[in-house]
Coordinates of C-alpha atoms in Angstrom, one line a residue:
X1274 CA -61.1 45.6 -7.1
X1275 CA -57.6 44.6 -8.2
X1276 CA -56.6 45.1 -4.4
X1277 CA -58.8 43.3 -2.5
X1278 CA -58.4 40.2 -5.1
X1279 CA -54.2 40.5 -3.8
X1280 CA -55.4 40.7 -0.1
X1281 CA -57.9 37.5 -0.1
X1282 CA -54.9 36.0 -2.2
X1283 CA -52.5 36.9 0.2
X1284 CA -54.7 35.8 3.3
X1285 CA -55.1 32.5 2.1
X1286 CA -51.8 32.1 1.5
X1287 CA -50.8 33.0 4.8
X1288 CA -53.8 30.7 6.4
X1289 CA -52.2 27.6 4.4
X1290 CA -48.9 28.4 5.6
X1291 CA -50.1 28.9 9.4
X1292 CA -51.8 25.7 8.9
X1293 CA -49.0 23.7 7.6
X1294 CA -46.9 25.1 10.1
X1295 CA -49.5 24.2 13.0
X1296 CA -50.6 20.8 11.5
X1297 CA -48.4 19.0 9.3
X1298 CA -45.6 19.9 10.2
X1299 CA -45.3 18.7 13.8
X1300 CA -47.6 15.4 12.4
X1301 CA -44.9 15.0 9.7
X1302 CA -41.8 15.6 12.8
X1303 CA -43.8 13.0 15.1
X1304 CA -44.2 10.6 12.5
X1305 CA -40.3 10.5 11.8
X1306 CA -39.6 10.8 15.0
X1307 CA -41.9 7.6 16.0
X1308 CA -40.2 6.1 12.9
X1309 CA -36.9 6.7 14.5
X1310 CA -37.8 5.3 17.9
X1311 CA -39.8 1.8 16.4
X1312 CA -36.1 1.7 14.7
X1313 CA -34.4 2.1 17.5
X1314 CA -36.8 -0.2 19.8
X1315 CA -36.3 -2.9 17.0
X1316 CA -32.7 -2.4 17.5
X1317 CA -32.8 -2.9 21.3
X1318 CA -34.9 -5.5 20.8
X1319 CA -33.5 -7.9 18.1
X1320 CA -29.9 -7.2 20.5
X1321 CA -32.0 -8.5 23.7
X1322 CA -33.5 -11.6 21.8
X1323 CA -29.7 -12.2 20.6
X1324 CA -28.8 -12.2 24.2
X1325 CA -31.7 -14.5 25.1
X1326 CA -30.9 -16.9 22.5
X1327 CA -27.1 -17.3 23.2
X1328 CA -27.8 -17.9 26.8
X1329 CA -30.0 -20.3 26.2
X1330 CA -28.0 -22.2 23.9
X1331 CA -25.0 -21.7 26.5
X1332 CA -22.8 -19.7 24.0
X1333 CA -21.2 -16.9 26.4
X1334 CA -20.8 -13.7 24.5
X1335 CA -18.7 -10.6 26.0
X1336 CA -19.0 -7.2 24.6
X1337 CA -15.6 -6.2 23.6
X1338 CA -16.5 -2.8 21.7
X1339 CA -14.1 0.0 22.2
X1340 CA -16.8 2.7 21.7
X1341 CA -19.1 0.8 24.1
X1342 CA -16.5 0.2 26.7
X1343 CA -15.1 3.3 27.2
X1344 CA -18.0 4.6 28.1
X1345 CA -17.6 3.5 31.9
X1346 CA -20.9 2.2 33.3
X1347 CA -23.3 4.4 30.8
X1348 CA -22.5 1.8 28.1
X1349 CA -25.5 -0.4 28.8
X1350 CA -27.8 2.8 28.4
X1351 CA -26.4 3.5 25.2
X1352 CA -27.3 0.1 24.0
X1353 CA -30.9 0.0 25.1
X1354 CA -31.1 3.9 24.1
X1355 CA -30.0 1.8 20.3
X1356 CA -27.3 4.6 20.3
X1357 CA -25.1 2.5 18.1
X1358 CA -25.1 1.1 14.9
X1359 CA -23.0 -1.8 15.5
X1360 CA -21.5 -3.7 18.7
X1361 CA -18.6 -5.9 18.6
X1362 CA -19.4 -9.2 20.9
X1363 CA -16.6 -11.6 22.0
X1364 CA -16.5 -15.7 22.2
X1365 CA -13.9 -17.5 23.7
X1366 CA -13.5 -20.7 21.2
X1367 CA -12.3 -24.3 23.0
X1368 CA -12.6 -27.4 21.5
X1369 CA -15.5 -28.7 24.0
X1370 CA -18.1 -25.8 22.5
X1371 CA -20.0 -25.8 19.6
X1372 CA -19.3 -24.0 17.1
X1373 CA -21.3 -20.6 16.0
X1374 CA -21.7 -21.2 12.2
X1375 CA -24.2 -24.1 13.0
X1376 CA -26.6 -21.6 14.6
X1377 CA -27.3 -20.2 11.7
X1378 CA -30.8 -21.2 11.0
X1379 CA -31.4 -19.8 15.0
X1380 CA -29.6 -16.3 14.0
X1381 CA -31.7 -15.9 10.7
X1382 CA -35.1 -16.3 12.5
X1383 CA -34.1 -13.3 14.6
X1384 CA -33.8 -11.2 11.3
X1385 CA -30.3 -11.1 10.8
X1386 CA -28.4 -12.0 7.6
X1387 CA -25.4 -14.3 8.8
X1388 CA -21.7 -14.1 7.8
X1389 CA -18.4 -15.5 9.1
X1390 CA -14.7 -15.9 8.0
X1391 CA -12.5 -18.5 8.7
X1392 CA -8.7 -19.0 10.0
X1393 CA -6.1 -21.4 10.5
X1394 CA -5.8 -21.6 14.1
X1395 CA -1.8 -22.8 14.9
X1396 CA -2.8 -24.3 17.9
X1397 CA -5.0 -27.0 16.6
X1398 CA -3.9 -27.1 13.4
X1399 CA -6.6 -26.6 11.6
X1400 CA -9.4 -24.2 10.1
X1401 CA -11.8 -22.7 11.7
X1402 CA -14.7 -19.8 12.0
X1403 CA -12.8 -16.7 12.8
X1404 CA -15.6 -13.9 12.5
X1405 CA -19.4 -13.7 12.2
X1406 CA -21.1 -10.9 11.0
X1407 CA -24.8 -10.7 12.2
X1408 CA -26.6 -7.9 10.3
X1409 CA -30.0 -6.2 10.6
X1410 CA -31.7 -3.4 9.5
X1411 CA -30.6 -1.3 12.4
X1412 CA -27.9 -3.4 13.7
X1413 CA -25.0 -5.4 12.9
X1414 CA -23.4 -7.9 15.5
X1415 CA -19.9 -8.6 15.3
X1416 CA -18.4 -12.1 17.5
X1417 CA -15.3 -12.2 17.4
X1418 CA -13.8 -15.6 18.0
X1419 CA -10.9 -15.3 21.2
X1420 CA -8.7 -18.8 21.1
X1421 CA -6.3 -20.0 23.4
X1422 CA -2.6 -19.3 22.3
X1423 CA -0.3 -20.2 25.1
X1424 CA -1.2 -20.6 28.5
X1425 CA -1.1 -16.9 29.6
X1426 CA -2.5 -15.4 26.1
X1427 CA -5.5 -15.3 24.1
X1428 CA -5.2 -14.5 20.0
X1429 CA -7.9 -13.1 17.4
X1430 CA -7.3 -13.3 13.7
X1431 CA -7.8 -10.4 10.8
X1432 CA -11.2 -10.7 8.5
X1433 CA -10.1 -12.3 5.5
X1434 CA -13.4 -12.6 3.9
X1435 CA -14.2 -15.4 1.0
X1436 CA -17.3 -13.7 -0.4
X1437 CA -17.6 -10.4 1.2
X1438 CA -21.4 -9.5 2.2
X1439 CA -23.3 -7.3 -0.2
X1440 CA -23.0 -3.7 -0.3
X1441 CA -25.1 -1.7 2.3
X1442 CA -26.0 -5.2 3.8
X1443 CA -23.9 -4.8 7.2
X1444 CA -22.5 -2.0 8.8
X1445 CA -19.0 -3.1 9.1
X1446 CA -16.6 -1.0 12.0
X1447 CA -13.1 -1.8 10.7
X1448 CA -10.8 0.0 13.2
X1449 CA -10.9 -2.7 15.8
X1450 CA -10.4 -6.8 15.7
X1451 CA -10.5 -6.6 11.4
X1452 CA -7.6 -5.3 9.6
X1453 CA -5.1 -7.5 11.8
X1454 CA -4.3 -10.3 14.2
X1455 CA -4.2 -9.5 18.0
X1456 CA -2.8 -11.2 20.9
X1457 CA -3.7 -10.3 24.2
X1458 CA -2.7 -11.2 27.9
X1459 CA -5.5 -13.7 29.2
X1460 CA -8.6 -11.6 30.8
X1461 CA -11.4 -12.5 32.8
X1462 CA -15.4 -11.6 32.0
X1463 CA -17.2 -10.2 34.7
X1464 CA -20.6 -8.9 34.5
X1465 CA -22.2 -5.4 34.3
X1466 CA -25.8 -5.1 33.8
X1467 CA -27.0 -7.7 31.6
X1468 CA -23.9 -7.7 29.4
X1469 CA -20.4 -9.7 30.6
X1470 CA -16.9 -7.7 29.9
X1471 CA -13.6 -8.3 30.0
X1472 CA -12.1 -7.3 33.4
X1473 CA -10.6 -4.9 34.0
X1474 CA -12.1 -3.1 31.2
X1475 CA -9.3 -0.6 31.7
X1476 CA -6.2 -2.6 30.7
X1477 CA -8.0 -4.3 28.0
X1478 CA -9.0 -0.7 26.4
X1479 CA -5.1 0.1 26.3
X1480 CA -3.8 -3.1 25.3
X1481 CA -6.3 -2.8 22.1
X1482 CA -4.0 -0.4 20.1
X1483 CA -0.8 -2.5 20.6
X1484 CA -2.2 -5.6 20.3
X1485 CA -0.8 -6.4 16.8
X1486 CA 0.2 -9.7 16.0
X1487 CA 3.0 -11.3 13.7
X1488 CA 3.6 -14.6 13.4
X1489 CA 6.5 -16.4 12.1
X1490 CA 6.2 -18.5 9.3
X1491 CA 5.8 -22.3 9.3
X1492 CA 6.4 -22.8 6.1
X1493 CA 9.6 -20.9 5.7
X1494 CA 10.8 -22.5 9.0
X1495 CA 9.9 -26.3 7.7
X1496 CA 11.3 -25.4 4.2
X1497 CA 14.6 -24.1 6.1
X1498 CA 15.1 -26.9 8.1
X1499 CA 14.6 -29.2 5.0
X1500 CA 17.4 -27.7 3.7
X1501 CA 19.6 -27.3 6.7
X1502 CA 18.5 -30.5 9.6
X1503 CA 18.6 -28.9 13.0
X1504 CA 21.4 -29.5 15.3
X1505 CA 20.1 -32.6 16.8
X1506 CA 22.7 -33.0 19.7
X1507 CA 22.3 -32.9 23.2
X1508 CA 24.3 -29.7 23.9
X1509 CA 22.4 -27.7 21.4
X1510 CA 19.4 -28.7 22.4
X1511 CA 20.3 -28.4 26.0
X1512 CA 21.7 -24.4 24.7
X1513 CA 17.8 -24.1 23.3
X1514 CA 16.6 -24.5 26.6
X1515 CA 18.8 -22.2 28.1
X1516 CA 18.2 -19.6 25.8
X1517 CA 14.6 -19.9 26.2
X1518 CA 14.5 -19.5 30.0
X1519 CA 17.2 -16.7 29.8
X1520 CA 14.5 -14.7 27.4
X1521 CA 11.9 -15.8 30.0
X1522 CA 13.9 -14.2 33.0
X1523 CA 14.8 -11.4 31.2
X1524 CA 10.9 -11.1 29.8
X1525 CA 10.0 -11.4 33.4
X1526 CA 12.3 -8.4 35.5
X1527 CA 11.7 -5.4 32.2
X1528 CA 7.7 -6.7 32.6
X1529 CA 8.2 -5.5 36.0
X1530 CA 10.1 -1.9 35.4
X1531 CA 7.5 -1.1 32.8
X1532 CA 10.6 -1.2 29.7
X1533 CA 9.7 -2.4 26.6
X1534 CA 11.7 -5.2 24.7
X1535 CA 11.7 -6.7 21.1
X1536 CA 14.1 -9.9 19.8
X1537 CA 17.0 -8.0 18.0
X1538 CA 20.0 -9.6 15.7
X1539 CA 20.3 -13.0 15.9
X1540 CA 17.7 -14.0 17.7
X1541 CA 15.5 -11.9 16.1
X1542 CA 16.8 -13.7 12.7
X1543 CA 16.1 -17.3 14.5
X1544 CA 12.7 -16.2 15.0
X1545 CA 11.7 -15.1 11.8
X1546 CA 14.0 -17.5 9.7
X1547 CA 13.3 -20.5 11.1
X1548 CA 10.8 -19.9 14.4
X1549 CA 13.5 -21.3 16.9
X1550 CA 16.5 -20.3 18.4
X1551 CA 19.8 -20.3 16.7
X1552 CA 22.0 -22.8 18.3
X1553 CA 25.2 -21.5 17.1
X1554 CA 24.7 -18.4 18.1
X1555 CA 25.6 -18.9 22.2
X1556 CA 24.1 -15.8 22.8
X1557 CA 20.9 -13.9 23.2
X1558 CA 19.6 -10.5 21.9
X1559 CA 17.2 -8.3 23.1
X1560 CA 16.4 -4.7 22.0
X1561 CA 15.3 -1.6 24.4
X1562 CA 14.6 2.1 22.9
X1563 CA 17.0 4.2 24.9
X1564 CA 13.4 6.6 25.6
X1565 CA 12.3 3.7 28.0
X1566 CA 15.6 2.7 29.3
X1567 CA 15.3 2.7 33.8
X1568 CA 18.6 3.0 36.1
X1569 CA 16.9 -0.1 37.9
X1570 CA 17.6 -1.9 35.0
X1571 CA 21.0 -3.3 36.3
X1572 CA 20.0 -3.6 40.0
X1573 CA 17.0 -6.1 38.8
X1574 CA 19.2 -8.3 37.0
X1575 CA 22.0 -8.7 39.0
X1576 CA 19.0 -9.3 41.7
X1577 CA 17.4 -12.0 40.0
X1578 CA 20.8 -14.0 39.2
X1579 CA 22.6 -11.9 36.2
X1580 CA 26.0 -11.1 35.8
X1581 CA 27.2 -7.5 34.7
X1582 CA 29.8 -8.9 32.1
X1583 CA 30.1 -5.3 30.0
X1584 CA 28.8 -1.5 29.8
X1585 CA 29.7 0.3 26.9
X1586 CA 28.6 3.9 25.7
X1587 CA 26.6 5.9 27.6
X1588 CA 22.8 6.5 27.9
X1589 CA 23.1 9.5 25.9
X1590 CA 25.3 7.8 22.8
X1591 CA 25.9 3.9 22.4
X1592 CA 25.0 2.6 25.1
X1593 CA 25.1 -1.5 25.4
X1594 CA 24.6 -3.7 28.5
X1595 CA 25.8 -7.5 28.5
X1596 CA 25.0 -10.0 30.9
X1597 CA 25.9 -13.4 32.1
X1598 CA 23.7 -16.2 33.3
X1599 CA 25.5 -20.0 33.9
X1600 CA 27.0 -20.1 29.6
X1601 CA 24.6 -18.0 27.7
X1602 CA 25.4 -14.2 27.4
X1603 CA 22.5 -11.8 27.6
X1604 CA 23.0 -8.6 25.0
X1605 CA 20.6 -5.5 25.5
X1606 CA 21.0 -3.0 22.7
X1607 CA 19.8 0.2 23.1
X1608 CA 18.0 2.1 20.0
X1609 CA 18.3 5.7 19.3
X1610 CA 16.1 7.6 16.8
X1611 CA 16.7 10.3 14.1
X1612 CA 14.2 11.2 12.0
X1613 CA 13.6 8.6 9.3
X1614 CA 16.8 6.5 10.6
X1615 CA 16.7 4.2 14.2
X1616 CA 20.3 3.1 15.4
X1617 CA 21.9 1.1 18.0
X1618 CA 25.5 1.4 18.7
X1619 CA 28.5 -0.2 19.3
X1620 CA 32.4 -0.1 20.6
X1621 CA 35.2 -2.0 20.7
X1622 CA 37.0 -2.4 24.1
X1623 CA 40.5 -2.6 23.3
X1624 CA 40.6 0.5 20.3
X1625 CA 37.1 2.4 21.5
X1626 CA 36.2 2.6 18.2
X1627 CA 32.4 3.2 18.0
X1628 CA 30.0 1.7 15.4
X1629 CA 26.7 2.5 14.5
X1630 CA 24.0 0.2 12.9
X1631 CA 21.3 1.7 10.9
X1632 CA 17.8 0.6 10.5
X1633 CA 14.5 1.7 8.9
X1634 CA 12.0 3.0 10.9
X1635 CA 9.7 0.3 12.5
X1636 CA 6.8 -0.3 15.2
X1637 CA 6.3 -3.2 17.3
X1638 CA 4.5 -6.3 16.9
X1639 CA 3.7 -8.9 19.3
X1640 CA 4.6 -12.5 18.6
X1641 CA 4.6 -15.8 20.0
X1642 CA 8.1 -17.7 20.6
X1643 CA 9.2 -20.2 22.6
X1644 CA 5.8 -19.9 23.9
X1645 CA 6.4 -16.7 25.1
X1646 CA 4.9 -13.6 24.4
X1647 CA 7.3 -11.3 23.2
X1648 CA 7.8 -8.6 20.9
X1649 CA 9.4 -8.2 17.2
X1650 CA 10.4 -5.2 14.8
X1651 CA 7.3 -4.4 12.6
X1652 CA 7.4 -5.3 9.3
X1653 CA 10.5 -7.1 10.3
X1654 CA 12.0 -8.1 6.8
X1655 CA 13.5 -4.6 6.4
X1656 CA 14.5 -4.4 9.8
X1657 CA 16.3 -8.4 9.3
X1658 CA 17.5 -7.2 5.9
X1659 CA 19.1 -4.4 7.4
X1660 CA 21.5 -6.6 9.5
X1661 CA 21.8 -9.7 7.7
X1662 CA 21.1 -8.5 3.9
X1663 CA 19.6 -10.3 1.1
X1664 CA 20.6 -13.3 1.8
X1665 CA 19.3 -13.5 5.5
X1666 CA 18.1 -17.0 4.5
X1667 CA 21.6 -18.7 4.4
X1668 CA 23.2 -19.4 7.8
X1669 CA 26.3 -18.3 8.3
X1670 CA 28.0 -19.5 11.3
X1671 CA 31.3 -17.3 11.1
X1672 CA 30.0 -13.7 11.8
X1673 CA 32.3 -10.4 12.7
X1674 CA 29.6 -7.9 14.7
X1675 CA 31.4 -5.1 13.8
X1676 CA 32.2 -5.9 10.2
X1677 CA 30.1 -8.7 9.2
X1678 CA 26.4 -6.5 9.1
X1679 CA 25.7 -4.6 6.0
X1680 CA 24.3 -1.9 8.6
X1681 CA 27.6 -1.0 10.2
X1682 CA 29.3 2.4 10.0
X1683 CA 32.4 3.4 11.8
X1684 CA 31.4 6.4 14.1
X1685 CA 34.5 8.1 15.7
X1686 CA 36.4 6.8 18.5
X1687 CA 35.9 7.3 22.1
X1688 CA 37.7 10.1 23.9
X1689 CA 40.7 8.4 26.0
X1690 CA 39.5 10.0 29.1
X1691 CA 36.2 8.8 28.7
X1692 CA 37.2 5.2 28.6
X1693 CA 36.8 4.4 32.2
X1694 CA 32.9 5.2 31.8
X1695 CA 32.0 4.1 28.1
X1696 CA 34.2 0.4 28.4
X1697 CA 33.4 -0.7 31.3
X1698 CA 34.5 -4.9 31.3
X1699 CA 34.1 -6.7 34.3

């Protein structure tokens, strides 16, 4: 008796579970995954009635998303397959459009909750919407705002947000166009699909990562000058001139090898001191890591109108290039690295003493000057501290290179029989 009670027990146990298995189950899988798809389809959708709105209010967006981007021409599948949870849109901002923040109202009808920072734009001189955050249920939109910088370049700004959206309200992808400023070599959109990119999508994936921006600072510069007038006469601002095309020039022939520059010493001090040139300094000072240093490098200047005034050192210790062009001398130092220490060297030609000047480690930041695009040390107060102390702010027009700099060292002296290849004077 007792056994067949456990066997009907047991068989309807087993029946329940086969029937759960064959029934509700696969109803319960096909009803998430339907669930998953109506998500997915209202993503798709609410991104195509974006589109559709935009175009029809003549606001030209771009897709500028990394992740989207670099996936060659399957990117527009991955948005309609609603593969993503967020996509990064560009807008180029000129003072004829109008601006984003007053579509609003239009955005919100779509379903999205609407968000935007602000920046100070140096170009017109005022503020102005930086960022909008467009968030769904299934999808958040990011435009970034593009503005003219100088002719050749366009800028973004970081998100510096006011009243940052609620918790869980937007899915917010902070590893590109939010923790920092970028500047960028001017692109043009072409279109793929439905969608415009920038083109070529290439370049503007690698210049992404070294697209950091520093600028100088206005205020320090106006609060400088306040306190020491600028040179107001014709030959120094005839010398500014100079200066600028020589950083041009030079900006112009390592472009072409492919060698990487920053503003070093004192015109790296001008820039960040006061965000001009330093017109006592006669000279100008550019920076090269000896890593990306090219034996064309001389050729290409004396081609394009440079005089070889000096080598000293040698690629493998010290090495130093100085140029002439017309009354303003060109110096390239050369940066070595050691572990937690970067150097540049020096030597004096008549006792081949060698110097060495120590730095922090740094990165490189892209800047604007002169209305050039150019790089700096990054963060450069260490880097300026370094070489002009703690009291970088005071100018000091009577300055010893090799004993002036709280950075120098003495490092040996040059072998006499090396002196015909390490101090080279012509």
């Amino acid at each position: 008796m007792k056994k067949s009670v456990v066997f009907k027990c047991l068989f309807i146990f087993i029946f329940c579970f086969i029937s759960v298995q064959i029934f509700i189950v696969p109803a319960y899988l096909d009803n998430q995954e339907r669930q998953k798809k109506d998500e997915l389809l209202v993503s798709f959708t609410q991104m195509q009635r974006l589109m559709k709105l935009t175009t029809a209010l003549h606001v030209n967006l771009f897709v500028v998303d990394p992740d989207l981007l670099s996936a060659g021409d399957k990117w527009p599948a991955r948005l309609r397959e609603g593969l993503v949870r967020s996509v990064t849109l560009g807008h180029l901002h000129s003072s004829e459009a109008v601006r984003l923040d007053r579509y609003r109202a239009h955005f919100e009808t779509l379903g999205f909750k609407y968000y935007t920072t602000s920046t100070f734009d140096p170009g017109s001189k005022t503020h102005l919407p930086a960022h909008h955050f467009l968030c769904g249920t299934r999808l958040t939109v990011h435009i970034v705002e593009w503005f003219n910088r100088t002719k050749d370049t366009v800028w973004h700004s970081e998100v510096r947000w006011r009243h940052p959206p609620p918790l869980n309200t937007c899915v917010l992808d902070d590893r590109h166009f939010y923790q920092h400023p970028g500047l960028y070599d001017n692109f043009h959109i072409s279109k793929v699909d439905k969608y415009y990119v920038p083109n070529p999508a290439e370049k503007f994936l690698q210049d992404i990562p070294d697209s950091n921006l520093v600028e100088c600072n206005l205020t320090r510069a106006d609060q400088f000058f306040r306190k020491n007038p600028p040179d107001s006469a014709e030959q120094a601002k005839l010398f500014q001139r100079n200066a600028r095309q020589i950083i041009a020039r030079a900006k112009l022939y390592l472009d072409e090898l492919g060698i990487p520059f920053w503003l070093s010493s004192g015109t790296c001090l001008g820039w960040f001191r006061q965000c001009s040139i330093i017109t006592y300094s006669q000279d100008v000072d550019l920076a090269i890591f000896i890593r990306d240093f090219k034996p064309e490098l001389i050729p290409t200047f004396e081609r394009g109108g440079f005089f070889l005034k000096h080598v000293f050192g040698k690629v493998s210790d010290s090495y130093e290039l100085s140029f002439q062009a017309g009354d303003i001398k060109l110096d390239l130092f050369f940066f070595y690295e050691e572990g937690n220490i970067t150097w540049n060297g020096g030597t004096h030609h008549e006792t081949g003493q060698k110097y060495k000047y120590l730095f922090p480690t740094f990165n490189l930041c892209w800047t604007v000057f002169l209305d050039l695009k150019v790089r700096v040390p990054c963060p450069p107060q260490p880097y300026i501290e370094a070489n002009y102390g703690q009291n970088w702010l005071e100018p000091v027009t009577h300055w010893e290179w090799n004993k002036s700099p709280p950075n120098v060292r003495e490092n040996g002296v040059w072998p006499k029989e090396e002196w015909d290849e390490v101090i080279q004077v012509f």
